[in-house]
Amino acid sequence: MALIVKKFGGSSVANAQRVFNVARIITEDYRAGNEVIVVVSAQGDTTDDLIEKAREINPDGPSKREMDMLLSAGEQISISLLAMAIEKLGFPVVSLLGWQAGFQTDSNYSAARIKRLQTDRLTSELAKKNIIIVAGFQGLNKYDDITTLGRGGSDTSAVAIAAAVKADLCQIYTDVDGVYTADPRKVKTAHKMDEITYDEMLELATLGAQVLNNRSVEMAKKYNVELEVLSSLERKPGTIVKEVVKMEKMLIRGVAKDANVARISIVGLPDSPGIAFKVFSKLGQKKINVDIILQSVGRDGTKDITFTVPEDQAKDAMEVMEEVKALYNCEKVVCDEDVAKVSIVGTGMETHPGVAATMFEALYNAGVNIEMISTSEIKISVLIDKDKADKAVEAVHNAFIQ
Amino acid sequence: MALIVKKFGGSSVANAQRVFNVARIITEDYRAGNEVIVVVSAQGDTTDDLIEKAREINPDGPSKREMDMLLSAGEQISISLLAMAIEKLGFPVVSLLGWQAGFQTDSNYSAARIKRLQTDRLTSELAKKNIIIVAGFQGLNKYDDITTLGRGGSDTSAVAIAAAVKADLCQIYTDVDGVYTADPRKVKTAHKMDEITYDEMLELATLGAQVLNNRSVEMAKKYNVELEVLSSLERKPGTIVKEVVKMEKMLIRGVAKDANVARISIVGLPDSPGIAFKVFSKLGQKKINVDIILQSVGRDGTKDITFTVPEDQAKDAMEVMEEVKALYNCEKVVCDEDVAKVSIVGTGMETHPGVAATMFEALYNAGVNIEMISTSEIKISVLIDKDKADKAVEAVHNAFIQ
C-alpha cells in the first residue's frame, strides 16, 4: 500500500512489445494495492527523428521555443500509447502532458527549470484510482508556452513528482539492474550495490557512470526522495539511493572511469595577480567546464597552468587559450586528449586517512603513472594515460573491493 | 491591410519543400501589410501512422480520450515545423496548439464541438505583429483534456477563428483551384466559379464535391465569414463562398456525382401506423445516414420502402433491415450498390420552374433511367445506374451550363 513513482526511458517503450512489458510492470504494482504514477520519455528514436525534421527546415537551428513545441510531441505519443496498453490490460488509467500534470517552469526553452509542481490534477486522478502516465521532460512557462527540461529531463520530472506527492519510492528503470562498484563489462569482480548515498551517487554520475541524471539526484537529495535504480527487463531489486545507508565494510563505493577528458597546458604565463582568474573566466564565458586544475611556477618568474576539460569541449577551449597565449605572449599551449580520469567514491573515506595511499599504491603496482590528482571529501580522482584506464580501474577496484 | 485566416491541409505540408511553399504564401501576404493567422493540419501520413501505432497496441480500439491525446501530437509537429520555416524566411511567428489558441470544446472525444473560442492569446500575438500558426482539429474540454474535432476539423478551426477575430477573409487552400460546375476531370466544359452562396456550397459539399467540410460551411454561413477556396500550388484567385453572390446567367451552380450510395428496399411491410418511424429510428440508433426515401403501397395491404444510404454503411443497414424483416415477417430485403446519385444545385432554380423538366429531358436524351428523385429548394437529385453516372453528369451539365 505505497505511493510509487516509476520512470521509464525511451528504449523501454520503443515498440508495442516493450510498451506492454512496461504496462505489465506497472499493473502488477497497481494490482498489489499501490498507487502508481509513471513518467515516460519519448519512444526510441522519436526525438532524433523530430530533430532531423527540424534540421531539414532550418539547418542553422530553429528557435528554442519552436524546438520545444516540436520535441514535446514525442512524449505525447508515448504516454497515450502506454495508457492504451494499460487500458487493454483492463486497468483504469489516464495520460497527462507535462502541463496537465502541473509542471510550471521558467522560460529557459530547451533547458527549463521546474519552478513549481501544482499537484491538484495528480491528486484527483489518484483519488479516482487511476494509474497516471505523465509525459516526462516537459512543462509550461508563465506565458502558457511549452518548455522542455533538457537532457535527462524525464528523471527530473519523476523525482519532482515523487517529492511533490510525497511518494514512498521513486523507481528509475534502466537497461542495467542497478549501480555497480565498477563497470561490470570491464571489471569481473564488480558487483551491484544494494544501497548508496545521494552524495556518492552524485560523484559517480558526474564521473560518467551514466545511470542517473545529476540534476535528478540533486533534487532527490534536496527533498529526501528515496530512489531505486533497477532493470525494466528483469524483476529483481535494484540499487536504493538515499541519505544514510547501512555501513558495509567497504570504504569505497565505486570506481569510475571517464574517458571524455582532455588536458590543456599553457606554459609561460606572466606571474601577475589575478591572471588565473582572467584565464578561467574567459573559459567560463564560453560555458567550458574546467575540472582538475594544476598551477606551477615556471622559469623566469612565469607560471604554467594545466587543467582538464571534457574532450568534446577541447577544441573550443584551445581557441580561448590561443587568444590568451597571444594576449600575454606565452611560450606555448598544448592539448593532450590521450588521458582518462579514474575516480574512487565513498563516504567511508572521510574517516579513513589511508585511502589515497592505497589507491596510489595499487596504481603504482599496476604500472600506471599518475599525471594529476584531485580530491574531495568523498572522492579521489587521478588523471592517467587513456590506454591504461581499464587496467587502472581493475587494479583500484581489487585493492578496495573483493 | 486586412486580417486573413488561411488553412492548409496535411498534403500541403507533407515535406520540407511543401512546408516552405506554404511559408512563402503566408509571408507574401504578411509582407503586403496583412495580419495573418494560419490553421494547419497534421503532415501527410502522420495521422495514419499514429492510428497504426494505436492499432498495434489495441486492435479493438483504444479509448477516444487517449486517441485524441495521440492524434493531436500530429498538428503539434506540423505547426512547429511551419513556424520554423517562417522563422528561417526571417519573419516573426509563433505556433499555438488548439488550447493555446483558445479552443474550448465539449467532451465528445474524437468528434468534439467547439463551445467557445477565447481570443486573448490570438489578439495579443497579433498585437506583437506575429504571424500565428494554429494547430487545427483540436481543442480542450472543461476537464483540461485534449479533444479533437473529428473529420474536416481543421476547416472548422479556421472558420471558427475567422468568425471570432472578425477576419476579412478565410482562405481554404486545397489541391484544386476552386469550386467547379462539375468534376473537371470528367466534364470538359466544367468551369471554375468565381462565387457561390453558402447554401449552394452546402448542397455541393453534401453531394460529394469534397472541397470543403460541411460543418465549416454551416459555421461560415452562421457567422457570415467570407470563404475562399483556392490552390496552394498556383497563385490565382479561387472561388469565393458568401451569402449573396452576383446573379450570373446560370440557373444551376453545379452538377455533382456521389458514387458512395447504396439503395435498400424492404418489400411487404405491414401497413400499420408508425411503421416507417420504427424502421428509421432503428437505423438512426446505428448512426446510419438515410438520404432519399421512397414509400409505396405494395400488394395485399402491405407497403414497400426504398431508401439510400452511404455505400460504406450498407452492410450495417442491411443487418438492421434483416432484423426488421424477421420482426414484421416481411417478404424480402434487397440491397443494390450499383447506383449513384447525380444532383444539380443552384439558388436560381427557386424562381425557375422548368429546371427539373430540363434535367429529366437531358437524362432521357442520354439514355439514363431515373430510379429515384429527391428535391429541395435549391437542389434536385436523381438516383441512377452507377455505370451511367459520368455520362449523366456531362449531359446535365451541358443542358444548363455552356
Coordinates of C-alpha atoms in Angstrom, one line a residue, chain A residues 193-346:
Chain A
M193 CA 25.4 -2.3 -4.6
D194 CA 22.2 -2.7 -2.5
E195 CA 22.4 0.9 -1.3
I196 CA 24.3 4.1 -2.0
T197 CA 24.1 7.7 -0.6
Y198 CA 23.0 10.6 -2.7
D199 CA 26.4 12.2 -2.5
E200 CA 28.1 9.0 -3.6
M201 CA 25.7 8.7 -6.5
L202 CA 26.3 12.3 -7.5
E203 CA 30.0 11.8 -7.6
L204 CA 29.5 8.6 -9.6
A205 CA 27.1 10.3 -12.0
T206 CA 29.4 13.2 -12.6
L207 CA 32.2 10.7 -13.3
G208 CA 30.4 9.1 -16.2
A209 CA 28.6 6.2 -14.6
Q210 CA 25.6 7.5 -16.6
V211 CA 23.0 5.6 -14.6
L212 CA 21.1 8.6 -13.3
N213 CA 21.0 12.2 -14.3
N214 CA 22.8 14.5 -11.9
R215 CA 20.0 17.1 -11.6
S216 CA 17.6 14.4 -10.5
V217 CA 19.9 13.1 -7.9
E218 CA 20.4 16.6 -6.5
M219 CA 16.7 17.1 -6.4
A220 CA 16.2 13.7 -4.7
K221 CA 18.7 14.7 -2.0
K222 CA 17.1 18.1 -1.5
Y223 CA 13.6 16.7 -1.0
N224 CA 14.8 13.4 0.5
V225 CA 13.2 11.2 -2.2
E226 CA 14.2 7.6 -2.0
L227 CA 15.4 6.4 -5.4
E228 CA 15.8 2.9 -6.8
V229 CA 17.7 2.2 -10.0
L230 CA 16.5 -1.1 -11.5
S231 CA 16.1 -3.0 -14.7
S232 CA 12.9 -2.9 -16.8
L233 CA 13.9 -6.3 -18.2
E234 CA 14.4 -8.4 -15.0
R235 CA 12.1 -8.3 -12.0
K236 CA 14.6 -8.0 -9.1
P237 CA 15.6 -5.3 -6.6
G238 CA 18.0 -2.7 -7.9
T239 CA 20.1 -0.2 -6.0
I240 CA 18.5 2.1 -3.5
V241 CA 19.8 5.7 -3.4
K242 CA 19.1 7.6 -0.1
E243 CA 20.6 9.8 2.6
V244 CA 22.1 7.3 5.0
V245 CA 22.9 3.8 4.1
K246 CA 23.9 0.8 6.2
M247 CA 27.7 1.0 6.6
E248 CA 29.1 -2.0 4.9
K249 CA 32.7 -3.0 5.2
M250 CA 33.6 -1.1 2.0
L251 CA 35.4 2.1 2.3
I252 CA 34.9 2.7 -1.3
R253 CA 31.5 2.6 -3.0
G254 CA 32.6 2.6 -6.6
V255 CA 35.4 3.1 -9.1
A256 CA 34.5 5.1 -12.2
K257 CA 36.3 5.9 -15.5
D258 CA 35.8 9.0 -17.5
A259 CA 37.4 8.9 -21.0
N260 CA 35.8 12.1 -22.2
V261 CA 38.7 14.2 -20.9
A262 CA 41.4 16.4 -22.4
R263 CA 44.3 18.1 -20.7
I264 CA 45.4 21.5 -21.7
S265 CA 48.6 23.2 -20.6
I266 CA 49.7 26.8 -21.1
V267 CA 53.4 27.5 -20.4
G268 CA 55.0 30.8 -19.6
L269 CA 52.1 32.9 -18.3
P270 CA 53.2 36.1 -16.6
D271 CA 53.1 35.7 -12.8
S272 CA 50.8 38.7 -12.2
P273 CA 48.0 38.8 -9.7
G274 CA 44.6 37.6 -10.9
I275 CA 46.0 36.0 -14.1
A276 CA 44.4 32.6 -13.3
F277 CA 41.0 34.3 -12.7
K278 CA 41.2 36.0 -16.1
V279 CA 42.0 32.8 -17.9
F280 CA 39.3 30.8 -16.3
S281 CA 36.6 33.5 -16.6
K282 CA 37.3 33.5 -20.3
L283 CA 36.7 29.7 -20.4
G284 CA 33.6 30.2 -18.2
Q285 CA 32.1 32.7 -20.7
K286 CA 32.3 30.0 -23.3
K287 CA 30.5 27.6 -21.0
I288 CA 33.5 25.3 -20.9
N289 CA 33.6 23.0 -17.8
V290 CA 37.0 23.0 -16.3
D291 CA 37.6 20.2 -13.9
I292 CA 41.1 19.5 -12.4
I293 CA 43.5 22.5 -12.2
L294 CA 47.2 22.4 -11.5
Q295 CA 49.3 25.5 -11.3
S296 CA 53.0 25.5 -11.0
V297 CA 55.9 28.0 -11.1
G298 CA 57.7 28.2 -14.4
R299 CA 61.0 29.6 -15.4
D300 CA 62.0 33.3 -15.2
G301 CA 59.1 34.5 -13.0
T302 CA 56.4 33.0 -15.2
K303 CA 54.0 30.2 -14.3
D304 CA 52.4 27.2 -16.0
I305 CA 48.7 26.2 -15.7
T306 CA 47.4 22.8 -16.6
F307 CA 43.7 21.9 -16.5
T308 CA 41.2 19.3 -17.8
V309 CA 38.1 19.8 -19.8
P310 CA 35.6 17.4 -21.4
E311 CA 37.2 16.1 -24.6
D312 CA 34.3 17.4 -26.7
Q313 CA 35.0 20.9 -25.5
A314 CA 38.7 20.7 -26.1
K315 CA 38.6 22.5 -29.4
D316 CA 36.6 25.4 -28.0
A317 CA 39.0 25.6 -25.0
M318 CA 42.0 25.6 -27.3
E319 CA 40.6 28.6 -29.2
V320 CA 40.3 30.5 -26.0
M321 CA 43.8 29.5 -24.9
E322 CA 45.3 30.6 -28.2
E323 CA 43.9 34.1 -27.6
V324 CA 45.3 34.0 -24.0
K325 CA 48.7 33.0 -25.4
A326 CA 48.7 35.9 -27.9
L327 CA 47.5 38.3 -25.3
Y328 CA 50.1 37.5 -22.7
N329 CA 52.9 36.5 -25.1
C330 CA 53.1 33.0 -23.6
E331 CA 55.5 30.3 -24.7
K332 CA 53.1 27.6 -25.8
V333 CA 49.7 25.9 -25.4
V334 CA 49.4 22.1 -25.5
C335 CA 46.4 19.9 -25.7
D336 CA 46.5 16.1 -24.8
E337 CA 43.5 14.0 -25.5
D338 CA 45.1 10.7 -24.7
V339 CA 44.1 10.9 -21.0
A340 CA 41.4 9.5 -18.8
K341 CA 40.2 10.1 -15.3
V342 CA 39.8 7.3 -12.8
S343 CA 38.0 8.0 -9.5
I344 CA 37.0 6.3 -6.3
V345 CA 34.0 7.4 -4.4
G346 CA 32.8 6.6 -0.9

